Amino acid sequence: MEKSKKQAYKQKPWRSQVKWISQVLMAALFLLLASLIYLELAGEATNVSQQMIALQQAKIELQEKIASQQSELARYRSTQSMKPRMEAMGFKRYTYEKVVYVMVPGYQPNFDIQLAPAASQQAIDRPIIRSAYTESLWDWLNEHLSSINLPGVLQ
Amino acid sequence: MSKIANSRYQIISLAFSAAALFMVIQIILLQHNPQKIELSQDLYNLHEYIWINHEPERGRIYDRNGFLLAGSKTVYEIGIDLSVENRDAHTIASVLMQYFADEYPLDYQQLYEFASWPYDAKTAVYIPIVVLNNIPQETINELDVLKDAFQAQRDTALRSARTRKAAREVSSLPSLAGLTWQPRLQRYYPEDQLASNIIGFTTFMQPDNKVGMFGLESYYQEKLLTETTVSYISRLPYENKSKTEIPLGQSLVLTIDRNIQEEVESILDNAVKKNNADSGTIIVMNPKNGEVIAMATNPRMNPNQYWNWGKDMEGAASFNKAIGDTYEPGSVFKIITMSIGLESGAVTPETTYEDIGVISVGGREVYNWNNQAMGLMDMGTCLRKSSNVCLVWVGAEKIKSEIFYKGLHAFGLNRRTNIDLDGEGLYPLKEPGTADWTLTDLGRQAFGHGISLTPIQMITAISAVANNGRIMAPHILKSVVVDGVQYDNIPQMIGNPISEKTAQIITDMLIIKESPAEVETWNAFIPGYTFSGKTGTAVKVDANGQYNDSQTSASFVGWGPSEDPQFIVYVWIERPQYETYASMVAAPVFKEVAEYLITVMDIPPDEIRLALPAQNGGAP
């Protein structure tokens, strides 16, 4: 009896096939979309990664160039370079007898050079790249699923 | 399905199963074979990572105002690139000879052989020619222009070639293809000789052997040092999350003021020349915090040509005379003796002594420097007139030897100052308990003989008098920059041998005056300013091991302004030839240095400074 009921409502075979094919195609489409998103992100990340490598190398080259040029600048500003220029331009050293002192309230004659921020002023270290740019789709899913507050489940 | 077909299907499925099984077994074997694992890892590293071979810049050295004293500059290493085919060995060798034969011991034949090495596509290695290291940028620019010109000539000829023969003839045109150059950083000192006795040098002629020698370069070698770093950078996007920071050498900011250092060196050089002296040194220090503002020595060397240092420093006993050479300081030491006498209560400023020109101590007689009796005098006059006899009396008769040597220890004269420079010298203090010590030794030490000290020991000890009795640790490092953060070197007190009162009494006793009748230091007098100071002339031992009156060490120590000292200066001129007394040799040097310092340190004359409100710190 049961068998005959089923038989009575059975779809036409082509309908079942279309339904089955549609389901498979839907799944495939979903997978394809996910893959495309994944591929797109991976492609972007790869591109950024390659840029980072190139920039890293450029940074090293620039650091070396800066170091060399700062030394060159220091050479131009060195005492043995400045003194002849000073004399050629007609400057003469003032002596203590010729100095006229003027009272300037609040003037601080000496100050210490700061080549870098002092240790006490150091900013708190934090990541410079947001996690959205580094996590995988799987990481993202994991993070979001774990943050879902399911009813009846103690957090 | 027929039987035959069925059996065929079975055979095929068996074959596929066997193949699958074989593959699975192979996979398992591959994954557990150490050689294959290593190979796999190598391939992974090769393709998934790139590595950058980089030698970071050695830490820089700045003066207190941010002027660069030691940095780096780009130099090049010239080599032959074997991955380039059909190199023109003759042109390469000829050009190298033309550019470098005058400076380097080059051989055309050897260069030709290097340039002719066969092309090897597999290794395709870069072969550096060691003799062509440290080539400056300017020369490389010229070579680059020449290389491009040759290449342009070939390109033009190739474009206009109409036949195969003509195209082949292009290869006979000169070319520098295959001649390559690699940049690297080399230590460089933009100020040449300036402060070289403080900085020292780093060897750079051999790129693989960079060693900090002497001074700061040696003392702070570990901070300044960088090593060749190989950075692995992943090609995989998700592995390349964090930036790879290659640690740079730590930069040092010194307490030295470049301008003052330069002026002090210039004054010293002139003094040594004017007096036809063997050598000399001047130290300028801030007694309130121990910062060394300038430390000049003569002779000194050029660290950019460090290989000549033996010649530049010919006759020098140490690399940095200010910290490395010990000597009998003579009468400047009397400040220490009198300080101990006053501090211990053995004498007071009012104590008088009848100087008859000679005194016997431990069975030996000691005379005054002028062989004259100076008569009845108080302790201040005794110090100002620099009476040997009086100071022997104070040291050997009034102060007990135990207190005297305890005082010397408190002044730090039995040990190194531990200044942050490589090569500080020390001569053991002769005191009770050491071999051959007698009371005569104490008597001689009381006026600065029979004791050998470095200038840095002397200025550090006497800085107590200029700093209310407190000795601050002498130091050169003001701050250090590590990973973009500046850390300051906090000044530290290392001793308190005398009270503020004693320091003030000594300072007042030694005020420099204009009249030679009053003080020995009259040659250091600066109109309008009150400074304190003391001369010191010590007879030196000659080549025969005998004290020779014509060979002296002329010293001077001075500080000021006396009511609030901003600096202390120590001068030592060794073996002056024309004048031998410190009052004639060293005192004018102090005066010259002090005149410069009051100008650049904005120290107004007494009448202006003392009239200023106290809250402004006396500064205009």
Short mmCIF file of N, CA, C and O in Angstrom, two decimals, chain A residues 5 18 33-34 55 68 81 83 102 107 113 115 118 123 134 142 145 151:
data_model
loop_
_atom_site.label_atom_id
_atom_site.label_comp_id
_atom_site.label_asym_id
_atom_site.label_seq_id
_atom_site.Cartn_x
_atom_site.Cartn_y
_atom_site.Cartn_z
N LYS A 5 1.33 4.21 -2.90
CA LYS A 5 1.14 5.65 -2.68
C LYS A 5 2.30 6.45 -3.25
O LYS A 5 2.13 7.43 -3.95
N VAL A 18 16.13 17.19 -13.18
CA VAL A 18 16.35 18.66 -13.24
C VAL A 18 16.57 19.22 -11.83
O VAL A 18 17.48 20.03 -11.58
N LEU A 33 31.60 30.61 -6.30
CA LEU A 33 31.62 31.99 -5.78
C LEU A 33 32.61 32.13 -4.63
O LEU A 33 33.40 33.08 -4.57
N ALA A 34 32.53 31.14 -3.73
CA ALA A 34 33.45 31.17 -2.58
C ALA A 34 34.90 31.12 -3.06
O ALA A 34 35.77 31.86 -2.57
N LEU A 55 59.21 46.84 -1.49
CA LEU A 55 59.40 48.03 -0.66
C LEU A 55 60.47 47.81 0.41
O LEU A 55 61.22 48.72 0.76
N SER A 68 74.60 57.45 3.70
CA SER A 68 75.73 57.96 2.94
C SER A 68 75.59 59.47 2.72
O SER A 68 76.55 60.23 2.87
N SER A 81 85.36 72.37 6.88
CA SER A 81 84.71 72.97 5.70
C SER A 81 84.13 74.33 6.03
O SER A 81 84.17 75.25 5.21
N LYS A 83 84.93 76.50 8.50
CA LYS A 83 85.84 77.59 8.91
C LYS A 83 86.35 78.41 7.71
O LYS A 83 86.24 79.63 7.73
N VAL A 102 72.04 90.78 27.24
CA VAL A 102 70.71 91.36 27.40
C VAL A 102 69.85 90.38 28.18
O VAL A 102 69.88 89.18 27.90
N TYR A 107 64.55 82.77 28.95
CA TYR A 107 65.49 82.17 27.98
C TYR A 107 66.26 81.02 28.63
O TYR A 107 66.78 81.14 29.73
N ILE A 113 69.85 67.90 22.77
CA ILE A 113 69.39 67.48 21.45
C ILE A 113 68.57 66.20 21.57
O ILE A 113 68.90 65.30 22.34
N LEU A 115 67.42 63.30 19.18
CA LEU A 115 67.49 62.69 17.86
C LEU A 115 66.32 61.75 17.63
O LEU A 115 66.03 61.36 16.51
N ALA A 118 62.06 60.48 23.33
CA ALA A 118 62.62 59.95 24.58
C ALA A 118 61.86 58.70 24.98
O ALA A 118 60.71 58.50 24.57
N ALA A 123 55.26 55.71 22.09
CA ALA A 123 53.86 55.30 21.92
C ALA A 123 53.70 53.81 22.17
O ALA A 123 54.65 53.04 22.02
N THR A 134 44.79 40.39 6.91
CA THR A 134 45.72 39.27 7.08
C THR A 134 45.01 37.94 7.30
O THR A 134 45.58 36.88 7.04
N ASN A 142 35.70 31.34 11.50
CA ASN A 142 35.93 30.82 12.85
C ASN A 142 35.66 31.88 13.90
O ASN A 142 34.97 31.64 14.89
N LEU A 145 31.88 32.71 13.95
CA LEU A 145 31.06 31.63 14.51
C LEU A 145 31.26 31.53 16.02
O LEU A 145 30.31 31.32 16.76
N PRO A 151 21.65 30.33 22.06
CA PRO A 151 20.82 30.24 23.26
C PRO A 151 21.06 28.93 24.01
O PRO A 151 21.20 27.87 23.39
#
